[in-house]
CSV table of C-alpha atoms in Angstrom, one decimal:
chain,number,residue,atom,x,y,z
P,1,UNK,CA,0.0,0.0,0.0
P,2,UNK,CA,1.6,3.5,-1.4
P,3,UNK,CA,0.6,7.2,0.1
P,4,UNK,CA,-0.1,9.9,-2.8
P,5,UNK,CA,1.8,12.6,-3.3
P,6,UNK,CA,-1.3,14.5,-1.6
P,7,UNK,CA,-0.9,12.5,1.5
P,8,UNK,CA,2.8,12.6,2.6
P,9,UNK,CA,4.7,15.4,4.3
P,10,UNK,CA,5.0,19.0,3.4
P,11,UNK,CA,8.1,20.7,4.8
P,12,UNK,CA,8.2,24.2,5.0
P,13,UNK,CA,11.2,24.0,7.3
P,14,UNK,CA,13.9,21.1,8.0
P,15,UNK,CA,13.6,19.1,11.1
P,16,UNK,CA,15.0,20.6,14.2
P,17,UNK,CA,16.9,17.7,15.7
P,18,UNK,CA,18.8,18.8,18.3
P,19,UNK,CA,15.5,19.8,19.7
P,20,UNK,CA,14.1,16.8,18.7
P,21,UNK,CA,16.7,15.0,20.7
P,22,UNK,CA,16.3,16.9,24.2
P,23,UNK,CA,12.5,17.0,24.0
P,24,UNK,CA,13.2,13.3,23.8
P,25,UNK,CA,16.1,13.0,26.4
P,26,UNK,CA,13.6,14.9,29.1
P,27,UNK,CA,10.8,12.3,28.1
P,28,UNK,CA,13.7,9.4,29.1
P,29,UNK,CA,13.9,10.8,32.0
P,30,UNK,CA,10.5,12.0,32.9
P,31,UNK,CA,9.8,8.4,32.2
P,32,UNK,CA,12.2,6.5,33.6
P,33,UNK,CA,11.2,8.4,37.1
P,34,UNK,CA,7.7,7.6,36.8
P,35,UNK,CA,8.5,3.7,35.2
P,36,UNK,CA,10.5,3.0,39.5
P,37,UNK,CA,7.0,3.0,40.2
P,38,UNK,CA,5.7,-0.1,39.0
P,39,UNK,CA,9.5,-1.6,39.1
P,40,UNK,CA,8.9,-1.2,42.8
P,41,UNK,CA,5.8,-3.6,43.0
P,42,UNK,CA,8.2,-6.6,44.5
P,43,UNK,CA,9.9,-4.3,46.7
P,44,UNK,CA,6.2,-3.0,48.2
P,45,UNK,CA,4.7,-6.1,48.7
P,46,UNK,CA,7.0,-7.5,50.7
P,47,UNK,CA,7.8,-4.2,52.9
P,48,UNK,CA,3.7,-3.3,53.4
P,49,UNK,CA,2.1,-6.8,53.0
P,50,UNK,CA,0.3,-5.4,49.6
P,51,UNK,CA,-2.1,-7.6,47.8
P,52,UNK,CA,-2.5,-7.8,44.0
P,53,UNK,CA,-5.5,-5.4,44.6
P,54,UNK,CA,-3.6,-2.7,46.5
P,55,UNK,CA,-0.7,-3.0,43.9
P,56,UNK,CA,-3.3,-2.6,40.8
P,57,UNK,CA,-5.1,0.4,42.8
P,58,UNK,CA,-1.5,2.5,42.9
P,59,UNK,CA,-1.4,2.4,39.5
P,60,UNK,CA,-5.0,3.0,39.0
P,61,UNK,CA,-4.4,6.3,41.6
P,62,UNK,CA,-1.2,7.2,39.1
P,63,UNK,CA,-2.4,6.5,35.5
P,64,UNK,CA,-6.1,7.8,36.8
P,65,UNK,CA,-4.5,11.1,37.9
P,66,UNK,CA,-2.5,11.3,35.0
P,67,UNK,CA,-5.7,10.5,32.3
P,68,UNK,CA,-8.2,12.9,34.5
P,69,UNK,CA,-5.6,16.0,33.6
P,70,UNK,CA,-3.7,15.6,30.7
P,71,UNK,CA,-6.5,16.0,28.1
P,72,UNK,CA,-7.4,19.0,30.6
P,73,UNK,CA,-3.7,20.7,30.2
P,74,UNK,CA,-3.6,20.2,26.7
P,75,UNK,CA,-7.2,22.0,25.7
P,76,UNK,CA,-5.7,24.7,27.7
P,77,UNK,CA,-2.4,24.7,25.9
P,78,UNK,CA,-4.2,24.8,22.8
P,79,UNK,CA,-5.7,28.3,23.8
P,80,UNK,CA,-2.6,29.8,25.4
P,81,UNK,CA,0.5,27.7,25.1
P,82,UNK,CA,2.5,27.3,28.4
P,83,UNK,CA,6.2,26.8,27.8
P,84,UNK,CA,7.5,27.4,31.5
P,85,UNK,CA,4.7,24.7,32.8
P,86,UNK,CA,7.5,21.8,31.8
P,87,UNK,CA,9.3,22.0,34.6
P,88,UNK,CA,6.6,22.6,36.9
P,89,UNK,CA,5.5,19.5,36.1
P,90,UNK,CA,8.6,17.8,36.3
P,91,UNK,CA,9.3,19.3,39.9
P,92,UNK,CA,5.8,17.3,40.7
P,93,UNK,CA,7.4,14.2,39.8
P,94,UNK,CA,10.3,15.0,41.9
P,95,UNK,CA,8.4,15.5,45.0
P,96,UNK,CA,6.6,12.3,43.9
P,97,UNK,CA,10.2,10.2,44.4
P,98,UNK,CA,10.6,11.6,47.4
P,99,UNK,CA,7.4,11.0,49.2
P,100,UNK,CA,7.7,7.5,47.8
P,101,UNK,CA,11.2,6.6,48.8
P,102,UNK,CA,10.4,7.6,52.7
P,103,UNK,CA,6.3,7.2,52.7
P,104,UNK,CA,5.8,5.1,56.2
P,105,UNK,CA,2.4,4.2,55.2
P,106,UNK,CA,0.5,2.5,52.0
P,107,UNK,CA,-1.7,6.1,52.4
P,108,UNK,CA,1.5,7.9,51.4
P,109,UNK,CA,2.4,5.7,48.6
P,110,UNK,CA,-1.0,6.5,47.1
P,111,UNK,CA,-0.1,10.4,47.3
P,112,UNK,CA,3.5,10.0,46.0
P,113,UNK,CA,2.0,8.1,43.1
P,114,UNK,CA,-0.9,10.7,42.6
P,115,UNK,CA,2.2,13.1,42.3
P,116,UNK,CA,3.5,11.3,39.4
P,117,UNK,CA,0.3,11.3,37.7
P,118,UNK,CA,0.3,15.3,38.3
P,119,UNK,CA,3.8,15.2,36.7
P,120,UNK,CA,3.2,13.2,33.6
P,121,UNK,CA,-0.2,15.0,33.1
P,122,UNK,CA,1.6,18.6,32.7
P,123,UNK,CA,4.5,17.1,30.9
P,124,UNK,CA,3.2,15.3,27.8
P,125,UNK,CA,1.3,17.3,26.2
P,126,UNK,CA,2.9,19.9,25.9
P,127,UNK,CA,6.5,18.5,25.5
P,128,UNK,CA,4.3,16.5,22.5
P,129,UNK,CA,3.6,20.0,20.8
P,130,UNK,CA,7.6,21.4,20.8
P,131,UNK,CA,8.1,18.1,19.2
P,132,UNK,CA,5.8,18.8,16.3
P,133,UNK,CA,7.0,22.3,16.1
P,134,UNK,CA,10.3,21.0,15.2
P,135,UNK,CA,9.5,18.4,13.2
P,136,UNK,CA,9.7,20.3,10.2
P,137,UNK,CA,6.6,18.6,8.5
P,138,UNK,CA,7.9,15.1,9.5
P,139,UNK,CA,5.4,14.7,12.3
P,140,UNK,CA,5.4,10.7,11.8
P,141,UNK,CA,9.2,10.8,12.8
P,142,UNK,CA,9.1,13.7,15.1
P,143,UNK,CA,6.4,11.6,17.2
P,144,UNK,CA,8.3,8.8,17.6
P,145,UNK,CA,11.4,10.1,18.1
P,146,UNK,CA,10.0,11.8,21.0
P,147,UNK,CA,8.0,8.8,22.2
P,148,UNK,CA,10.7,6.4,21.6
P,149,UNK,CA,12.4,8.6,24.5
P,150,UNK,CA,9.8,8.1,26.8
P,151,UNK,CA,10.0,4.0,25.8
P,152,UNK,CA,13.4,4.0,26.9
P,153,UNK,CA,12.8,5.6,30.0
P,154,UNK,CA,10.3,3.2,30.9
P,155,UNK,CA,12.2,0.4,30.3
P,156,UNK,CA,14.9,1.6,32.4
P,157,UNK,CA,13.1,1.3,35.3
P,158,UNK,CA,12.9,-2.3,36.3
P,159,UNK,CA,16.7,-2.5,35.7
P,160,UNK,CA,16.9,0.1,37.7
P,161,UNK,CA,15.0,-1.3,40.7
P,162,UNK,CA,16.6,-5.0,40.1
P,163,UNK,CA,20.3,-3.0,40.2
P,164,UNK,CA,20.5,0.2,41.9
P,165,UNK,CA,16.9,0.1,44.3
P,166,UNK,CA,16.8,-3.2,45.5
P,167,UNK,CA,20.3,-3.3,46.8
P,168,UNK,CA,19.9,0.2,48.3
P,169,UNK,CA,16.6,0.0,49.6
P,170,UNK,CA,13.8,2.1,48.9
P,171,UNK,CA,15.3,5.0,50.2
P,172,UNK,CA,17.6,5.1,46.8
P,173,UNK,CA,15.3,6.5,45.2
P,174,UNK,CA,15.6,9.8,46.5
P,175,UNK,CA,19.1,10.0,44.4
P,176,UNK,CA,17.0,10.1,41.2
P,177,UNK,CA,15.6,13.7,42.4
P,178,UNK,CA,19.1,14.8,41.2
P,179,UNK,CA,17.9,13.8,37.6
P,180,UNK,CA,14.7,16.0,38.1
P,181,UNK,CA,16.6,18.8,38.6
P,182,UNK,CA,18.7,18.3,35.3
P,183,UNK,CA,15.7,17.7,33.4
P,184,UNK,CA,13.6,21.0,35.0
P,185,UNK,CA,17.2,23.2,34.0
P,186,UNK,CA,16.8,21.4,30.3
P,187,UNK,CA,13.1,22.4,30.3
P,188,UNK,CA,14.0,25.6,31.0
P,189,UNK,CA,15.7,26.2,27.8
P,190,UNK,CA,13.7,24.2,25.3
P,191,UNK,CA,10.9,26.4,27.0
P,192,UNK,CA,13.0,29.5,25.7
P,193,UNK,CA,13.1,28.2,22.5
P,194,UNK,CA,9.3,27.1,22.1
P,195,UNK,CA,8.3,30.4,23.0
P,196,UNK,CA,10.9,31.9,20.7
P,197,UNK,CA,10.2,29.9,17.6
P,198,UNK,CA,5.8,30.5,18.4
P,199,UNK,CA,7.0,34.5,18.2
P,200,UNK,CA,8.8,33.7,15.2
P,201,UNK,CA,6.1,31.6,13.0
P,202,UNK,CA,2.8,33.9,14.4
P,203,UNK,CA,1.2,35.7,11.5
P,204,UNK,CA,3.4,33.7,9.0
P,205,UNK,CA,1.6,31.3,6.6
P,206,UNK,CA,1.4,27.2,8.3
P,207,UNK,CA,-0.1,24.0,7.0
P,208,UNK,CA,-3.4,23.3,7.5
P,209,UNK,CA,-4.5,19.4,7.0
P,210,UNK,CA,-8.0,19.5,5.2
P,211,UNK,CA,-10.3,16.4,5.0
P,212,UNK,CA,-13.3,17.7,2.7
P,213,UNK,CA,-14.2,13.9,2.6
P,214,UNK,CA,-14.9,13.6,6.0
P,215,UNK,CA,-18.1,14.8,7.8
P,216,UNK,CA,-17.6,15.3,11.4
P,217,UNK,CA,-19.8,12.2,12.5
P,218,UNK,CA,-17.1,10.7,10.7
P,219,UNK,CA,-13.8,11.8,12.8
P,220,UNK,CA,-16.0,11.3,15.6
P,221,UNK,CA,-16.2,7.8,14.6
P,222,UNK,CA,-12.9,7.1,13.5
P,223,UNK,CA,-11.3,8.6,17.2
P,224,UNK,CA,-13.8,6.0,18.7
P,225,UNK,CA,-12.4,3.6,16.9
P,226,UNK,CA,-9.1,4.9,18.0
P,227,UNK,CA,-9.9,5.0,21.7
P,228,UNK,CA,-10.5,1.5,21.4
P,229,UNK,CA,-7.6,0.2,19.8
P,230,UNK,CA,-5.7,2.5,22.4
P,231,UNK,CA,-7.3,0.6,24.9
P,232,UNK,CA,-6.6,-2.9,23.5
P,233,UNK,CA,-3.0,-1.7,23.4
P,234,UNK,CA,-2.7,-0.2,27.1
P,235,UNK,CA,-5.1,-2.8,28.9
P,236,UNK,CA,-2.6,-5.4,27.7
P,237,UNK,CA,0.4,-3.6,28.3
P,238,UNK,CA,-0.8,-3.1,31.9
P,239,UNK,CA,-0.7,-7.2,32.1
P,240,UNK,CA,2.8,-6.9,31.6
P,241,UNK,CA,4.1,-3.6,33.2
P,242,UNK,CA,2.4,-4.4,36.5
P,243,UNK,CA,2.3,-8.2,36.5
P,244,UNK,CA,5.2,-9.8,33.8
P,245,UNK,CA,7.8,-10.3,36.7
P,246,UNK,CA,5.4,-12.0,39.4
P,247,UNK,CA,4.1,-14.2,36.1
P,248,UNK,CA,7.7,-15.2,35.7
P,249,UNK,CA,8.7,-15.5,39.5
P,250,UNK,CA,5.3,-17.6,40.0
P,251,UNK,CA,5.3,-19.9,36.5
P,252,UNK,CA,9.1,-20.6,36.2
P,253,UNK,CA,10.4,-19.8,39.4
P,254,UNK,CA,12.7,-17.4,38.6
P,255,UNK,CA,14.3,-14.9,41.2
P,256,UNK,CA,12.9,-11.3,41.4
P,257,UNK,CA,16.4,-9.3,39.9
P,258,UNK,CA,16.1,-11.9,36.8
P,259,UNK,CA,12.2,-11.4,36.2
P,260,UNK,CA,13.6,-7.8,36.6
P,261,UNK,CA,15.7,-8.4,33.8
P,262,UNK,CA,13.5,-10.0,31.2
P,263,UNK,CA,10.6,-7.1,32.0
P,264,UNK,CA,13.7,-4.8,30.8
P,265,UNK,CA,14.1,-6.6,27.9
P,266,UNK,CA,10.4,-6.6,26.8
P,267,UNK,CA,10.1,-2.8,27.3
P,268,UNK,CA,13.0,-2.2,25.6
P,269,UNK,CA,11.7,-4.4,22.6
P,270,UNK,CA,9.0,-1.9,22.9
P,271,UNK,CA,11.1,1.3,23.0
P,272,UNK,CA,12.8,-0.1,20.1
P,273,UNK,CA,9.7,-0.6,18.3
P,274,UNK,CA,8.0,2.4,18.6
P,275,UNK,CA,10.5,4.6,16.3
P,276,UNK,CA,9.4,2.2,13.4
P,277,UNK,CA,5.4,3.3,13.7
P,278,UNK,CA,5.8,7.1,13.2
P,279,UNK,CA,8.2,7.4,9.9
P,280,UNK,CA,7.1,4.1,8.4
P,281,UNK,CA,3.4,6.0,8.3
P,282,UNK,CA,5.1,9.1,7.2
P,283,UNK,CA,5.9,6.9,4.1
P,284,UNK,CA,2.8,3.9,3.5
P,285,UNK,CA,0.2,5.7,5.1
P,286,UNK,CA,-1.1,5.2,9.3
P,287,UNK,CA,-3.6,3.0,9.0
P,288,UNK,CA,-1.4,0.0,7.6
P,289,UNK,CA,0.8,0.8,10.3
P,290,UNK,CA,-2.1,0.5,13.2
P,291,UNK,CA,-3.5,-3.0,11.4
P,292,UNK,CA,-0.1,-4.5,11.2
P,293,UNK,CA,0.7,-3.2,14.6
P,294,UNK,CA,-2.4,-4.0,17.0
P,295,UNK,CA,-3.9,-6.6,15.1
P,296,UNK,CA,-0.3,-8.1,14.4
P,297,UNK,CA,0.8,-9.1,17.8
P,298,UNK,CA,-2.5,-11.7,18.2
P,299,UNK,CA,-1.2,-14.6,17.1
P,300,UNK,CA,2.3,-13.9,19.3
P,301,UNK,CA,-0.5,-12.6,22.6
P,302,UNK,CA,-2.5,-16.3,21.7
P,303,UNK,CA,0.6,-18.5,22.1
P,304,UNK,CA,2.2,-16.4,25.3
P,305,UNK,CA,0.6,-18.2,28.1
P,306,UNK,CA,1.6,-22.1,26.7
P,307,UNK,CA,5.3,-21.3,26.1
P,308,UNK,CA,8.7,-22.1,27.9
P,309,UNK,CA,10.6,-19.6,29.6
P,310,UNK,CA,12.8,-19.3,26.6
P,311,UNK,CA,9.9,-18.9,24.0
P,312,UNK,CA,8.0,-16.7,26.9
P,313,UNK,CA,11.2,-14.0,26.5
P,314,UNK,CA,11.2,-14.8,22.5
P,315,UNK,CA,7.3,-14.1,22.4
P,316,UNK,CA,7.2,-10.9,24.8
P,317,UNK,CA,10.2,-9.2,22.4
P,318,UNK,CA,8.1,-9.7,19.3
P,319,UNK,CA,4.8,-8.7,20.9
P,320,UNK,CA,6.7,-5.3,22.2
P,321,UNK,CA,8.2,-4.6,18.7
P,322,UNK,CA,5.1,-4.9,17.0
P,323,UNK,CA,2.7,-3.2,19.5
P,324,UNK,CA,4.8,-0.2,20.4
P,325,UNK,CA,4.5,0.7,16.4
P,326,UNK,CA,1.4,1.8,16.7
P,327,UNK,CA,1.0,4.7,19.3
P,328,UNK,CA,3.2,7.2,17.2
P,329,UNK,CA,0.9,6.5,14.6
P,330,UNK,CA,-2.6,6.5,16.2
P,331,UNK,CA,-1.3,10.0,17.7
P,332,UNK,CA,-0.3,11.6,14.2
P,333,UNK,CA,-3.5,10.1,12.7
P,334,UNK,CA,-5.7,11.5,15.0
P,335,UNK,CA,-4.0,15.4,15.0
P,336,UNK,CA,-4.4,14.9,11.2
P,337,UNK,CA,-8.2,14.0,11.9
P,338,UNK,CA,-8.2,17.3,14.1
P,339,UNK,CA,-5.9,19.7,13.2
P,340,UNK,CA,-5.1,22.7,15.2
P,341,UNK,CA,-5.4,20.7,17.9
P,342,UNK,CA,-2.1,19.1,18.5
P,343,UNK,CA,-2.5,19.7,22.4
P,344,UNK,CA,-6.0,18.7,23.1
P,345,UNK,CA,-5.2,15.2,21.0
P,346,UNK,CA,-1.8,14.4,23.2
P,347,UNK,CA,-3.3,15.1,26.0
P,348,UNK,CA,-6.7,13.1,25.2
P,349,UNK,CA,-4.4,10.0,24.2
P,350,UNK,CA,-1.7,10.0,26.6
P,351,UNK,CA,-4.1,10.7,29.4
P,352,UNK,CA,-6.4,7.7,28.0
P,353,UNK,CA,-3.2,5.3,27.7
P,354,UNK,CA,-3.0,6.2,30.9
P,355,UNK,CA,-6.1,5.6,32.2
P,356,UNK,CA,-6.2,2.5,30.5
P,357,UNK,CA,-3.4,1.6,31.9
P,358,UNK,CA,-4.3,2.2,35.4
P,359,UNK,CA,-7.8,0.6,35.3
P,360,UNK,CA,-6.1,-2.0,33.8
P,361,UNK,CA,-4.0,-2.9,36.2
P,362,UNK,CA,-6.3,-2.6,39.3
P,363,UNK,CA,-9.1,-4.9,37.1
P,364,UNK,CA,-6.3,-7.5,36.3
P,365,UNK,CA,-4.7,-7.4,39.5
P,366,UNK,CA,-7.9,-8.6,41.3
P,367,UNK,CA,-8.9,-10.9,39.1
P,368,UNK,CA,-5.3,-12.7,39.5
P,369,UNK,CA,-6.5,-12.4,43.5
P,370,UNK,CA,-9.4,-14.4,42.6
P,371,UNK,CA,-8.3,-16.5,39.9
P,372,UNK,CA,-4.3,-17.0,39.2
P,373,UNK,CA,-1.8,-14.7,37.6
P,374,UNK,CA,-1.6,-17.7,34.5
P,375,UNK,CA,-5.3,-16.5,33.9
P,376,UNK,CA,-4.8,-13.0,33.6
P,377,UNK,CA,-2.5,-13.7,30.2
P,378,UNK,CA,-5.3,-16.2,29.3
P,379,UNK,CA,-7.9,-13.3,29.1
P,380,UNK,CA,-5.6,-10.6,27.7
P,381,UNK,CA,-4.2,-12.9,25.1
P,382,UNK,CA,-7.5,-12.0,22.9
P,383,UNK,CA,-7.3,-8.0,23.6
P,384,UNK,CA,-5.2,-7.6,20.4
P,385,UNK,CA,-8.3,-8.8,18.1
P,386,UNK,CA,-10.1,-5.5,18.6
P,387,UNK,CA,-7.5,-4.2,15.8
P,388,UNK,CA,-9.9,-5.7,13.6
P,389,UNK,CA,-11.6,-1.9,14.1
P,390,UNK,CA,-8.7,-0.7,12.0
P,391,UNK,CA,-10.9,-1.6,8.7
P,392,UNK,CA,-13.2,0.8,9.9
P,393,UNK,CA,-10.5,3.9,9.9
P,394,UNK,CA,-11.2,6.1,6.7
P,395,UNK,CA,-8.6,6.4,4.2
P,396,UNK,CA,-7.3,9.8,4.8
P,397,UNK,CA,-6.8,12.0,1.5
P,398,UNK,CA,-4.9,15.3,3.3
P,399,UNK,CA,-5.0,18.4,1.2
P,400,UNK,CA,-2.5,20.8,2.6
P,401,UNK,CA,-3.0,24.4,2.0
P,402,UNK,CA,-1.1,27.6,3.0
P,403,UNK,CA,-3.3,29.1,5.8
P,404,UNK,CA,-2.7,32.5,7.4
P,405,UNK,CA,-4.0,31.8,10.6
P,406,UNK,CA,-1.7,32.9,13.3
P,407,UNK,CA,0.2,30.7,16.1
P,408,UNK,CA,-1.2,30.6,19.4
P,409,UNK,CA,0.2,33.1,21.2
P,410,UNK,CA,2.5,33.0,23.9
């Protein structure tokens, strides 16, 4: 399948991507703060008797947080861009760290990981938008690069906790506030330069992405249809963010640092995967890129829960290549479906992957109370068929026209 002429990137500037590279260095590290969080699961349950219920419900309080604002902060960003708010909302996941590395009490916990949520709510979307305003008409690429940051970051995490954390005790994780503070300096001047370059382009002429074609009961439809496979992507996920080392510690016996481990490996696998989605839709279009992606994985999702340890790690590295694709592109697609509205979309999906991902982990977590943990993977093994929605998606024919409309101002 080939994209027209009509369909594939307009540059009216070249990529920025030294900026492209920062934005996605203070998404590593935004992420890999927030990712100690559910790396510290083992370490929790053993030090405060937690259940799989109280486990899922941190989450649930984190991701919730986190889904509740960010489509909140980006409408608002849309109207009157906020440069400076980055590292405000990095400072909230600083004080996050801290109130988790000393909380005394399973109360606290639940407001250090509400503080994350409040950090990764004010970062996203608007870190999302100085990524597209460098992209230089390559939003496909300038997505994932920018996500791919964030991947990385998360995958960090358990090795993190397996190496640093769990040797140190909990207390560690007070040393990562030092990284905070790096990232809210770096903030600082990428928030110069966003406000710089928005001084710069207002008043000049900017792309605007027309879809004549498309009624707007249609892009209604189609981000429903989006929503859903966002939340076929995130509910499984959550199986294996939250739950993939106790599934390995409680089916193969392995030792908490080497289920550790192989979680690293599947979310780098992941983090690997997701620069693929956004430039390879730049190129054959993002709906091929979302079928292959969500629907892809099924048969891998199907034969998870009857495999050997080695196939398990084999399985879990395909499944994170080929699911990670598809974010960068559902993101793109859907600012195409509603341009001008690149803040109110991040936020709307990130907060929703979050949400997902939270309500998934707190619905999965008790079922594996009342079932078994082998069950869970049972049930999310069949999540990846709701990519069949992808044959619903229309087929996008973007006209770009010059448009005088100003930039938001600052």
């Amino acid at each position: 399948m080939s994209q027209s002429l009509a369909e594939r990137p307009t540059r009216t500037r070249s990529t920025v991507f030294p900026v492209l590279g920062a934005i996605s260095f203070c998404h590593f590290l935004n992420d890999t703060m927030q990712s100690l969080l559910p790396a510290l699961y083992p370490i929790l349950k053993g030090s405060f008797a937690l259940d799989f219920g109280q486990i899922g419900f941190l989450t649930l309080v984190y991701q919730i947080t986190a889904s509740l604002l960010q489509p909140l902060v980006g409408l608002v960003s849309d109207r009157k861009p906020r440069p400076y708010s980055l590292p405000v909302g990095m400072g909230f996941t600083l004080m996050g760290l801290v109130t988790l590395a000393f909380a005394p009490s399973y109360l606290l916990l639940v407001c250090g990981a509400a503080l994350l949520g409040i950090g990764s709510s004010v970062f996203h979307p608007e870190s999302s938008r100085i990524a597209r305003l460098a992209s230089g008409g390559a939003h496909g690429l300038a997505q994932s690069v920018f996500q791919v940051g964030g991947n990385f970051g998360t995958a960090m995490g358990p090795l993190l906790a397996a190496y640093f954390v769990l040797p140190r005790g909990r207390e560690s994780l007070a040393w990562f506030a030092l990284a905070a503070l790096g990232g809210m300096a770096l903030l600082g001047i990428l928030g110069r330069w966003y406000e710089q370059t928005s001084r710069t382009q207002a008043g000049k002429p900017s792309l605007t992405v027309l879809h004549a074609h498309l009624s707007r009961v249609q892009v209604g439809k189609a981000l429903l249809i989006l929503i859903a496979l966002v939340f076929s992507k995130y509910f499984y996920l959550a199986s294996i963010t939250s739950y993939y080392t106790f599934y390995l510690m409680h089916h193969f016996g392995l030792p908490v640092r080497t289920a550790q481990t192989y979680l690293f490996v599947f979310l780098a696998a992941t983090a690997a995967g997701t620069i693929i989605g956004g430039p390879v839709g730049d190129r054959i279009g993002r709906k091929l890129v979302i079928w292959v992606s969500i629907l892809g994985v099924l048969p891998f999702t199907l034969m998870l829960p009857y495999a050997g340890l080695n196939a398990t790690i084999a399985l879990s590295i395909l499944i994170g290549l080929i699911l990670s694709s598809a974010f960068s592109a559902i993101v793109v697609y859907a600012q195409e479906l509603m341009p001008g509205r690149v803040g109110t979309v991040a936020g709307l999906f990130f907060g929703f992957s979050f949400g997902m991902g939270g309500l998934g982990a707190a619905v999965l977590g008790e079922l594996a109370d009342h079932t078994s943990i082998e069950f869970v993977y049972h049930v999310c093994a069949y999540l990846p068929a709701i990519g069949l929605l992808t044959a619903f998606l229309p087929n996008l024919r973007d006209i770009k026209t010059a448009d005088t409309a100003p930039s938001p101002k600052t």
